[in-house]
XYZ file of C-alpha atoms in Angstrom:
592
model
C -42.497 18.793 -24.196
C -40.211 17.310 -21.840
C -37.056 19.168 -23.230
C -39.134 22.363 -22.474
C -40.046 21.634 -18.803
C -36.401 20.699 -18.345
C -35.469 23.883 -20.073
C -37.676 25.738 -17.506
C -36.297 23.630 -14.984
C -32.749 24.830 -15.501
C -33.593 28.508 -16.263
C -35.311 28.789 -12.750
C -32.545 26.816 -10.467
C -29.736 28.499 -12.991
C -29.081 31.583 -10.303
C -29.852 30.003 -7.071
C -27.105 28.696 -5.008
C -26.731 24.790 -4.093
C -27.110 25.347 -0.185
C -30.898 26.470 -1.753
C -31.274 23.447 -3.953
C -30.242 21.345 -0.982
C -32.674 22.503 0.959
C -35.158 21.903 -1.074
C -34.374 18.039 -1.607
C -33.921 17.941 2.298
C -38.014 19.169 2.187
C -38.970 16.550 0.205
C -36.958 13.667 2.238
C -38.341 14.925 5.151
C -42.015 14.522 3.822
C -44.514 11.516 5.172
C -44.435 8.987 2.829
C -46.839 5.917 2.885
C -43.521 3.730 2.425
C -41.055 4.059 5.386
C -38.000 3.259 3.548
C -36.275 6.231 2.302
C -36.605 6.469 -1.578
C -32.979 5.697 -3.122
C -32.821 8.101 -5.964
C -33.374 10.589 -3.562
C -31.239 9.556 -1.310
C -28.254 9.479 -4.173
C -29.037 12.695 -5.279
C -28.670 13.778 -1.502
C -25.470 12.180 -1.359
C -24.187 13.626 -4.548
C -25.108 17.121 -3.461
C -23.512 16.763 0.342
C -19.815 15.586 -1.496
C -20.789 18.319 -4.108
C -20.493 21.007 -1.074
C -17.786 22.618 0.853
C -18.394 21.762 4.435
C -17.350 25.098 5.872
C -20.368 26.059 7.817
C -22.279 25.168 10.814
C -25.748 24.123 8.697
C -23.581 22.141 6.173
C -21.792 20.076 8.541
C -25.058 19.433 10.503
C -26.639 18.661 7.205
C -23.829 16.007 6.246
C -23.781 13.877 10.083
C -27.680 13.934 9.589
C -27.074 12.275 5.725
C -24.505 9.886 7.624
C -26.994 9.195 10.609
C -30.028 8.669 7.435
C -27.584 6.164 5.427
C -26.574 4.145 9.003
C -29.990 3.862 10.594
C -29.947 6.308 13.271
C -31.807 9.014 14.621
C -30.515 12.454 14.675
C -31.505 16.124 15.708
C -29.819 19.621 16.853
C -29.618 20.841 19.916
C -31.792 24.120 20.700
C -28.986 26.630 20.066
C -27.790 24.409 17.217
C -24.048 24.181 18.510
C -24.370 20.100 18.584
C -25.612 17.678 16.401
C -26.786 14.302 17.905
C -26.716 11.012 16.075
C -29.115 8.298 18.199
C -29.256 5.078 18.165
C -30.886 2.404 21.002
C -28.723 1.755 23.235
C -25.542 4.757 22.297
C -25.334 8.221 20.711
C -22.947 10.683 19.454
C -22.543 14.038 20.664
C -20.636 16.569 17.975
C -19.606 20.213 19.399
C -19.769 22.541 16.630
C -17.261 26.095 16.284
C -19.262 28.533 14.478
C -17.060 28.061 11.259
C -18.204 24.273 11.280
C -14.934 23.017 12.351
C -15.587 20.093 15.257
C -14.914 21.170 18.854
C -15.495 17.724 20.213
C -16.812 14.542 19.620
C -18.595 12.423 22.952
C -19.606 8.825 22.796
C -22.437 7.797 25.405
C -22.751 4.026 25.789
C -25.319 1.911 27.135
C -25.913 3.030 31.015
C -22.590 4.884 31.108
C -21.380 9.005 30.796
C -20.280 10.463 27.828
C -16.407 10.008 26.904
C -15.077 12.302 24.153
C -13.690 10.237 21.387
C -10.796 11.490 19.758
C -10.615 9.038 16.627
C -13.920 10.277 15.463
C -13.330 13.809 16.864
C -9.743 13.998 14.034
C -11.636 12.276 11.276
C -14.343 14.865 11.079
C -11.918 17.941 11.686
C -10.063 16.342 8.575
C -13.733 15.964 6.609
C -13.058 12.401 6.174
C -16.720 11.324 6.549
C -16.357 8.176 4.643
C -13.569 7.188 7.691
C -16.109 8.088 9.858
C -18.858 5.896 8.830
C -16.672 3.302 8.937
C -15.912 3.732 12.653
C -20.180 4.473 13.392
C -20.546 0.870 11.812
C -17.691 -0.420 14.455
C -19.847 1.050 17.161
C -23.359 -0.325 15.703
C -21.735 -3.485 15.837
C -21.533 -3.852 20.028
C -25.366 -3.947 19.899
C -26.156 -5.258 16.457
C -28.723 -8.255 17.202
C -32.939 -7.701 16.247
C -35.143 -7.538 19.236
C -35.814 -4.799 21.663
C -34.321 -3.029 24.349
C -34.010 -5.349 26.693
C -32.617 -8.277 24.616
C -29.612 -5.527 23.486
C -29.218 -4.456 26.942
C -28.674 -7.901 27.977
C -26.387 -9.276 25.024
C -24.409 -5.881 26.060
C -24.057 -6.702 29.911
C -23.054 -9.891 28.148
C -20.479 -8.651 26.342
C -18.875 -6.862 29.137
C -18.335 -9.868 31.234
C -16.455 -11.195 28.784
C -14.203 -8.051 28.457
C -13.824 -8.590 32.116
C -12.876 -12.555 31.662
C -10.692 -11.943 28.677
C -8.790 -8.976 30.426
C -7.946 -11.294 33.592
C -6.531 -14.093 31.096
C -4.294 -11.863 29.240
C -3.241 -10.490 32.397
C -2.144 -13.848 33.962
C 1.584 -14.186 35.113
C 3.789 -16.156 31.852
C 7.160 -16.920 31.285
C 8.307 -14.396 28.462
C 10.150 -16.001 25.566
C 10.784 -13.457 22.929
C 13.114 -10.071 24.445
C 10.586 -7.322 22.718
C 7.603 -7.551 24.907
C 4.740 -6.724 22.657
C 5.441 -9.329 19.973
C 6.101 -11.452 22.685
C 2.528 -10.707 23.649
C 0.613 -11.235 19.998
C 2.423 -14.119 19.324
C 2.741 -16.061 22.651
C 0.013 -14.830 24.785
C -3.014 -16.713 25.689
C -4.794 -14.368 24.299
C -2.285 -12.268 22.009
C -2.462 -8.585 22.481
C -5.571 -7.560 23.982
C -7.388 -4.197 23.951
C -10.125 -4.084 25.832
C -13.169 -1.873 24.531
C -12.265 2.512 24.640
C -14.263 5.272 23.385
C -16.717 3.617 21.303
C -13.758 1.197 19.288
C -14.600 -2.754 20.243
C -12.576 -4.987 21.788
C -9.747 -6.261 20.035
C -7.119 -8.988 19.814
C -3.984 -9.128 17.304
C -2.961 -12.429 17.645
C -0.489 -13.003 14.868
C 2.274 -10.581 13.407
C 4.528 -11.491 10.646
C 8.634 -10.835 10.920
C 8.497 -8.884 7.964
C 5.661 -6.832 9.631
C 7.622 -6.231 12.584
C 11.125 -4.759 10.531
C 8.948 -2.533 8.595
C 7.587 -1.191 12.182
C 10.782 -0.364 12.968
C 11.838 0.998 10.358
C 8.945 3.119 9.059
C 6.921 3.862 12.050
C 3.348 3.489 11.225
C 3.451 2.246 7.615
C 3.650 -1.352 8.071
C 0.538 -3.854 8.474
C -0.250 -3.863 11.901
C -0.557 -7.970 11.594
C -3.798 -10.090 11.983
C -6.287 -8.709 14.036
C -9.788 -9.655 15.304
C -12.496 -7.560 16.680
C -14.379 -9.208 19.538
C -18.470 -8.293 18.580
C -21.940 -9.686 18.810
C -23.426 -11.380 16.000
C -27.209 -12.316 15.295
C -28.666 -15.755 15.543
C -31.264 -17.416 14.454
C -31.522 -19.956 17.220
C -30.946 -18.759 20.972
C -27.227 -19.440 22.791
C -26.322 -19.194 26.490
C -24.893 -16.412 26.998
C -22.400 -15.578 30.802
C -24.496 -12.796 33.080
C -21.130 -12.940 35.148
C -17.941 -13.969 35.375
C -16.639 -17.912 34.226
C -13.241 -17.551 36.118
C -13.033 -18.552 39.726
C -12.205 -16.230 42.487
C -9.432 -16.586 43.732
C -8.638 -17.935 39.822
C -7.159 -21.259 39.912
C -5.342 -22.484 37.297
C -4.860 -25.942 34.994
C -1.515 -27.701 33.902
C -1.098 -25.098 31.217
C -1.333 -22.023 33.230
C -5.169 -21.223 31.752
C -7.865 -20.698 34.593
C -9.993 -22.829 35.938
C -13.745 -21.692 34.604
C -16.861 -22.423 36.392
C -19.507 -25.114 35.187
C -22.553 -23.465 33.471
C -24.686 -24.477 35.901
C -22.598 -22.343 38.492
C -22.874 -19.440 36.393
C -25.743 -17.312 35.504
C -26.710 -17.570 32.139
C -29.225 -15.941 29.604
C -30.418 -17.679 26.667
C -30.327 -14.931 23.222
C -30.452 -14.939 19.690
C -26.922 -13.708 19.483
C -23.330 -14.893 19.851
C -19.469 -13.653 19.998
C -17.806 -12.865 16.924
C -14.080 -13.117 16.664
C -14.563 -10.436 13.088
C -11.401 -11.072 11.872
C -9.007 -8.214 9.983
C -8.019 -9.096 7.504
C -9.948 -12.157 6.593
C -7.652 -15.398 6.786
C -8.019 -18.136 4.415
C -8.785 -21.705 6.292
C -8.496 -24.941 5.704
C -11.446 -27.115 5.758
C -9.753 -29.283 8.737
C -9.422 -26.096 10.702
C -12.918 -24.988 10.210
C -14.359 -28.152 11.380
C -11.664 -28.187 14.527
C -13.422 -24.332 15.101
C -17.057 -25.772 14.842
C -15.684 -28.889 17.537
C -14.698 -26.216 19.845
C -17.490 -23.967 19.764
C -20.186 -25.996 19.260
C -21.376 -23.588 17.323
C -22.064 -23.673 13.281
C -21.730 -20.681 10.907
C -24.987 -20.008 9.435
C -23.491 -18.257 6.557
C -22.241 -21.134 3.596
C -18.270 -20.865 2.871
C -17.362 -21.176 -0.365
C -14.757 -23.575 -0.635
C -11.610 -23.443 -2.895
C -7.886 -24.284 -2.862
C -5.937 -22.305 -0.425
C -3.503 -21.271 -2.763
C -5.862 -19.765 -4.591
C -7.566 -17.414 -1.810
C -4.239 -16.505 -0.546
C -3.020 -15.740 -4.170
C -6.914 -13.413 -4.137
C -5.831 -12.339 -0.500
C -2.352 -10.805 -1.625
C -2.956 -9.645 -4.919
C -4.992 -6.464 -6.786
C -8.220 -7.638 -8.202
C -6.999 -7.282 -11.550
C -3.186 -8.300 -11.016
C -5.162 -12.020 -9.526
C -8.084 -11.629 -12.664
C -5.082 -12.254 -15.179
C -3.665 -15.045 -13.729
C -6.789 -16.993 -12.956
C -7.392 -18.334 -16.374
C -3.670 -20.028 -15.806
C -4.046 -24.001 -14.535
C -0.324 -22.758 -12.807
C 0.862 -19.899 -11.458
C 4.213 -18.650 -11.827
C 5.931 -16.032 -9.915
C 9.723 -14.216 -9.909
C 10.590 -13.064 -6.625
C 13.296 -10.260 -6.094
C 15.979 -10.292 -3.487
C 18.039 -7.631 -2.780
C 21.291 -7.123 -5.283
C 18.769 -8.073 -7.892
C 18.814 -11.760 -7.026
C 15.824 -13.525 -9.080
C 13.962 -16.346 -7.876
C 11.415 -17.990 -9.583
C 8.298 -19.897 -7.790
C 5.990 -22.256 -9.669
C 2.314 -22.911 -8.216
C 0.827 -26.146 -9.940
C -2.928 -25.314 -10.410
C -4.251 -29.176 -9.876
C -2.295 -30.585 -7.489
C -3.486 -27.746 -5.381
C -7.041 -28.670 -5.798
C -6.653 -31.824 -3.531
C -9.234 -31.873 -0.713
C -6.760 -31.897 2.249
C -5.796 -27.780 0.772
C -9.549 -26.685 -0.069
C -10.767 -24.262 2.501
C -12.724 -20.765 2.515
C -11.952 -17.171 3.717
C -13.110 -16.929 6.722
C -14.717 -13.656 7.972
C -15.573 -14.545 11.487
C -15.468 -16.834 14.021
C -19.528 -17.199 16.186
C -18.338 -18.637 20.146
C -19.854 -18.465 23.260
C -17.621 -18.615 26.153
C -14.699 -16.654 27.206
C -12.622 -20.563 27.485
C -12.935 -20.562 23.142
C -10.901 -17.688 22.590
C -7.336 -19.222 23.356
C -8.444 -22.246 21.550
C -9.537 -20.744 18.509
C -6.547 -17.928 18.480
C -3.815 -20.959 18.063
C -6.031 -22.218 15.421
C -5.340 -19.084 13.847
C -2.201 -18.423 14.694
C -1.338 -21.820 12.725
C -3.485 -21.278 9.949
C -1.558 -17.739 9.746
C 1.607 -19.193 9.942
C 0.773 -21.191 6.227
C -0.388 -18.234 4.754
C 2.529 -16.003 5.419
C 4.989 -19.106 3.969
C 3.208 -19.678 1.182
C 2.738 -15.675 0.747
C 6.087 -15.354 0.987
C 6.365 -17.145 -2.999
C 3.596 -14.833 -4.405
C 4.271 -11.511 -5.917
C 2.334 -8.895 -8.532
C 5.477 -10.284 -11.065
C 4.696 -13.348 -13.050
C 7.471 -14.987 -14.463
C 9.171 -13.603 -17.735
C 10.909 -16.034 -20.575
C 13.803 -13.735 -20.884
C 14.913 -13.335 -17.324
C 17.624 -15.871 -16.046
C 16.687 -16.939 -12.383
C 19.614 -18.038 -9.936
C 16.699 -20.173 -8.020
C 13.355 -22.013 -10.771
C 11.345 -23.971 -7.791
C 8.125 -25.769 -7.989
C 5.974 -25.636 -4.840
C 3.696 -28.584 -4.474
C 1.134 -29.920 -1.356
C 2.275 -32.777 0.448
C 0.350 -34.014 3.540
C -1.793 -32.264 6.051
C -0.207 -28.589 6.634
C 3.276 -29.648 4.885
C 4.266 -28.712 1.229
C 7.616 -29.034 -0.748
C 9.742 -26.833 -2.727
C 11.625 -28.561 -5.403
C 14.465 -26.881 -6.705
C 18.259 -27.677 -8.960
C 21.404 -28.173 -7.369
C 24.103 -26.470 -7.772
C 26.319 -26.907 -11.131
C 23.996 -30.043 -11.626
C 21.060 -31.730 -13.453
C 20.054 -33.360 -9.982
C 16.926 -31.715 -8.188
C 16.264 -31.429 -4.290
C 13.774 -31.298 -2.472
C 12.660 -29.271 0.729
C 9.968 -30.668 3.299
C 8.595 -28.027 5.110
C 6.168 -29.035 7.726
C 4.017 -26.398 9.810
C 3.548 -28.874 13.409
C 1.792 -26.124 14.896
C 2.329 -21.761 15.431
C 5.533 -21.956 16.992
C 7.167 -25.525 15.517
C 8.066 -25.471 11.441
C 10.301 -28.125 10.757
C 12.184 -28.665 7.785
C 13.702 -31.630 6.016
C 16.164 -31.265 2.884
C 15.892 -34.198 0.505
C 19.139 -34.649 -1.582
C 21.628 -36.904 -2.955
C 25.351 -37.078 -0.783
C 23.590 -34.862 1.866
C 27.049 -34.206 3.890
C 25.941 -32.173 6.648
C 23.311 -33.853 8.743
C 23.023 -30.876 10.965
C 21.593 -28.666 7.867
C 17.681 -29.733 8.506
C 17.660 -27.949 11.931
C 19.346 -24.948 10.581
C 17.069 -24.799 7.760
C 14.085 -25.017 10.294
C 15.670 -22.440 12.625
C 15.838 -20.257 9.204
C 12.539 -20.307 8.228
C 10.795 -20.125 12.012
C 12.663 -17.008 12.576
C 12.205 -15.571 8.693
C 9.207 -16.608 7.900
C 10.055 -16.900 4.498
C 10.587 -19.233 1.587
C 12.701 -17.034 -1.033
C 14.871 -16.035 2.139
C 15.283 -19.643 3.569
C 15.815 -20.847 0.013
C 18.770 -18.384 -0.702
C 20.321 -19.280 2.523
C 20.061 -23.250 1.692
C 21.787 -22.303 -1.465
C 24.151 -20.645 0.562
C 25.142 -23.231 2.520
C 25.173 -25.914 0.504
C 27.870 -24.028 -1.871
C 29.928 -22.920 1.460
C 30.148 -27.062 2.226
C 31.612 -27.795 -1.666
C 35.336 -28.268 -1.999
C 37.141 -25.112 -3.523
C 37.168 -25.456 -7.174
C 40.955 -26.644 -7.644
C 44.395 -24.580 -7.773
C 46.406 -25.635 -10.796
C 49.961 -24.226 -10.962
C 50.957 -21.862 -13.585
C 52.634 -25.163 -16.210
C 49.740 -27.046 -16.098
C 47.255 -23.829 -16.661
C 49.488 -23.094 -20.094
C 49.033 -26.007 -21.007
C 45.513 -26.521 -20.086
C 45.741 -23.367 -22.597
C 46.954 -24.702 -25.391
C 43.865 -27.134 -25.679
C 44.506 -30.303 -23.653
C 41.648 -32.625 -24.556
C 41.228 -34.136 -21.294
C 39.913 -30.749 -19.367
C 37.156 -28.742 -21.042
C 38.163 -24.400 -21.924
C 35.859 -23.757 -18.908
C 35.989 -26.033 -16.165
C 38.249 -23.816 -14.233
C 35.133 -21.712 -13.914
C 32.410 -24.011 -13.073
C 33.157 -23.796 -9.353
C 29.849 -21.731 -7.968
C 32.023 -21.474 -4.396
C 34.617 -19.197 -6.076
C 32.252 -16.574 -7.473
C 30.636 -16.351 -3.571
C 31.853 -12.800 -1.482
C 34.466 -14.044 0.818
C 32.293 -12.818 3.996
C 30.667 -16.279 3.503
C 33.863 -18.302 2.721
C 35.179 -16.577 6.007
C 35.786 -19.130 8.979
C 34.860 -16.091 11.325
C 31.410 -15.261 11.896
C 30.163 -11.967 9.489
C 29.553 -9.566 12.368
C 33.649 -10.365 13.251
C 34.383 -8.659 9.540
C 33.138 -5.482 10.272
C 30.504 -3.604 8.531
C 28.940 -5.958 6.333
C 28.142 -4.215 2.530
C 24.730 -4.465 1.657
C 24.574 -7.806 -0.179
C 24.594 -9.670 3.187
C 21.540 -9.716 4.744
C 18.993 -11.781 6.969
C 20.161 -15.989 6.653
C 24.047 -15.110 4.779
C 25.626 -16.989 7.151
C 29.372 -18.605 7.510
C 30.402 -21.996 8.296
C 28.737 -23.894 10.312
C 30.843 -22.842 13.802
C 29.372 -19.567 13.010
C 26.149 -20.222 13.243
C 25.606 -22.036 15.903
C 27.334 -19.105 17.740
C 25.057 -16.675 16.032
C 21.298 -16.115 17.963
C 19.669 -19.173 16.349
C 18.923 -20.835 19.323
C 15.557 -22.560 19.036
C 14.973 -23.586 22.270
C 15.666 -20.255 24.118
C 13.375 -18.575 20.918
C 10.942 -20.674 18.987
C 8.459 -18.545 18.366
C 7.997 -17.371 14.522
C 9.362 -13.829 14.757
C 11.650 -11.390 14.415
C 15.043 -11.815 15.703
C 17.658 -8.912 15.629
C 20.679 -11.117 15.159
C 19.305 -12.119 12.384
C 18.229 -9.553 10.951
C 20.761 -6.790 11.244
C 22.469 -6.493 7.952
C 18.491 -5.603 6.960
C 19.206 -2.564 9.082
C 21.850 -1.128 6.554
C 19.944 -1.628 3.922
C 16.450 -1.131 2.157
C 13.930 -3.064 3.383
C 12.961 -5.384 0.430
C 9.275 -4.481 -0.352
C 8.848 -8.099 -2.382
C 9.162 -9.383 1.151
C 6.723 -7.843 2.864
């Protein structure tokens, strides 16, 4: 019986078009039901049937912003002539212009109390049909007013929210001495506030705070393709208890400042206040993994406790989850350690080993953190350094994890071993050079802008070589790089292997038994390009092939004329002095 009424079923819907059949399910959704909430098999079926159609008319585009609106929680109807299509919510709505094809004339955001602004994000994404974009960027919107309550309580945590815009706009603004020569990375990484965008057709406010040198090269060099660095979007977020939220402006006028150049704020009781069940967000993009010490120095500074529990695991771990594919990280989970091989350019091989229990030590748990709950305008610098410190760990130990595990057959010119050491320091262990002897790099993160390094090693002849290791690593950001440059430099400050005259090489020849067949070939120094044997600094040589790259420095004369100045540029970024023999050649994609 019930193949029969499907058979009927088919033979009657076999000749109609879908626009018909569409219609038809849009009847039924828009029927009373006794339950309010939509029913989901329906809605599926909807949703099936809209990415089914072509979107090339009027009606079907109308039909799919209604879907979106249905799926997101808002209202939605058609304007009389049924040129525009409005999606409503509380406190905002969207305007959409219609062409008669169904193309998108316009798109118009009208916020809370304020005159509709067209909105040209949202206006490309639906000419290009990507509706999936799009209800990404509605959710960005619902998220300025997305507390429970009524009207008034989201009218009030949205006045809130634009005094801070105005507070955080006048700190980033303040006069500051500018340390690094390009001005916006100057601004993420040593602003008060890092770059700050304050809120613009629809799109929150927003804050990138921390951008990586590798970031920064492939900026430069592919316009657009290259992570835009860390990022956090400045919301509202639901509470369960009520917070005192600013009515009006914390800073002073005339603003006054501290010892560090931060304004003075005004005491609470100065400034009028409104207690709501909300709070700031600092939503943060991507997600950064924390250490437990951080995330209690965040709760200290807030006052405030995330009501959502963290789950708590190594660091390594999340990071290794943060940088990998799902299923690259699935296949090396069941591992205790984790081993990776790391490519440099001329097909240099580095291998990194990850010991899985050492890294389970309570001072490296921590959890990925989402978001950050405050409530005053003065927490924002506070908790941005956190981050910017936090970051700073991440990219380092980033740097050592790739999508290539380690293979038996490969011979590595670097094996190292990174283990935890103390609170935010960690060592890399690694062989010297034509020796059974290990070393033993100390690399301690003191804050965002201060890594200092310390090179453990037996007849340590150059007691200069910590600093340049730490002016290395501040300005790469990078352990493989850093590492290759220590090797560097260590075989640069070896004696030449030594010149024996043609007599003594015949008879070294005919098998003297005091000197071994191949000990005129141990020497690592000799099989070094001569730019780094050169007493000249590399950009004296002329062009430089593309082997040489980022940290292949000369002797040590050379560097310290080369831009390594840490005092005049401490901050972890990119430095073009170091990194111009990069611009001859591909950018490494293991590095970034």
């Amino acid at each position: 019986m019930k193949k029969t009424y499907m058979s009927d079923l088919y033979s009657k819907y076999a000749e109609k078009p879908w626009s018909e059949t569409f219609q038809l399910v849009r009847r039924c959704m828009d029927k009373t039901r006794t339950d309010p909430k939509p029913c989901e098999p329906v809605m599926r079926c909807q949703q099936k049937l809209n990415e089914a159609l072509n979107v090339a008319s009027v009606n079907a585009m109308m039909t799919r912003l209604e879907m979106i609106a249905k799926q997101k929680g808002l209202g939605s109807h058609r304007s009389p002539t049924e040129t525009a299509c409005y999606l409503t919510a509380d406190l905002f709505y969207l305007e959409v212009l219609l062409l008669p094809g169904g193309g998108v004339q316009d798109v118009k955001v009208a916020q809370h109390g304020e005159a509709p602004e067209s909105n040209s994000a949202l206006c490309q994404l639906l000419r290009m049909k990507k509706f999936k974009e799009f209800s990404v960027k509605l959710d960005d919107l619902a998220s300025l007013y997305n507390i429970p309550g009524d009207s008034d309580t989201k009218i009030k945590v949205y006045a809130s929210l634009q005094h801070l815009q105005k507070d955080l706009l006048k700190i980033s603004n303040l006069p500051r001495r500018l340390i690094e020569s390009d001005v916006h990375v100057d601004m993420v990484l040593n602003g008060r506030i890092g770059n700050f965008v304050p809120c613009r057709e629809g799109n929150p406010m927003s804050i990138q705070y921390y951008i990586r040198p590798s970031d920064v090269l492939m900026e430069m060099f592919c316009p657009g393709e290259g992570s835009r660095g860390q990022v956090a979007m400045v919301v509202v977020g639901a509470s369960s208890t009520t917070h005192m939220l600013q009515m009006e402006s914390h800073i002073l006028t005339p603003p006054q400042f501290d010892s560090l150049g931060f304004p003075v704020f005004r005491p609470m009781s100065e400034v009028k206040t409104e207690s709501l069940p909300a709070f700031f967000l600092l939503k943060l993009q991507p997600p950064v993994p924390t250490l437990n010490s951080f995330i209690q120095q965040m709760n200290q500074i807030t006052d405030v406790t995330p009501e959502a529990d963290l789950q708590v695991e190594p660091l390594f771990q999340l990071i290794k989850q943060l940088s990998l594919t799902e299923k690259t990280c699935e296949s090396m989970c069941d591992e205790e350690a984790s081993h990776f091989h790391v490519t440099l350019p001329d097909a240099e091989l580095h291998s990194y080993v990850f010991g899985g229990a050492e890294w389970k030590c309570d001072l490296w748990k921590g959890a990925l953190i989402h978001a950050v709950p405050f409530t005053h305008p003065a927490h924002v610098p506070a908790l941005l350094e956190l981050l910017r410190h936090q970051s700073v760990i991440n990219a380092l130990l980033a740097s050592c994890i790739t999508r290539h595990e380690q293979q038996p057959g490969l011979t590595y010119e670097l094996n190292c071993e990174v283990l935890p050491e103390s609170a935010f320091s960690f060592s890399v262990t690694f062989s010297l050079l034509d020796s059974d002897s290990l070393a033993v790099l100390l690399v301690s993160v003191l804050d965002c802008r201060q890594v200092k390094c310390r090179l453990l090693m037996a007849d340590l002849v150059d007691p200069s070589l910590d600093d340049y290791i730490s002016r290395v690593l501040t300005r790469c950001m990078s352990i493989p790089i850093t590492m290759r440059a220590i090797w560097r430099r260590i075989a640069s400050l070896r004696p030449p292997a030594p010149q024996f005259p043609e007599p003594v090489c015949a008879l070294m020849a005919e098998g003297s038994p005091s000197v071994a067949p191949h000990s005129a070939v141990e020497s690592f120094p000799v099989t070094l390009p001569t730019a780094l044997l050169s007493p000249e600094p590399m950009e004296e040589d002329g062009p430089s092939p593309p082997s040489h790259y980022v940290m292949s420095v000369a002797a040590a004369p050379a560097v310290d004329g080369a831009n390594t100045d840490a005092v005049a540029n401490p901050s972890p970024c990119a430095s073009m002095s170091v990194y111009s023999h990069w611009g001859t050649s591909s950018l490494p994609a293991e590095l970034i």
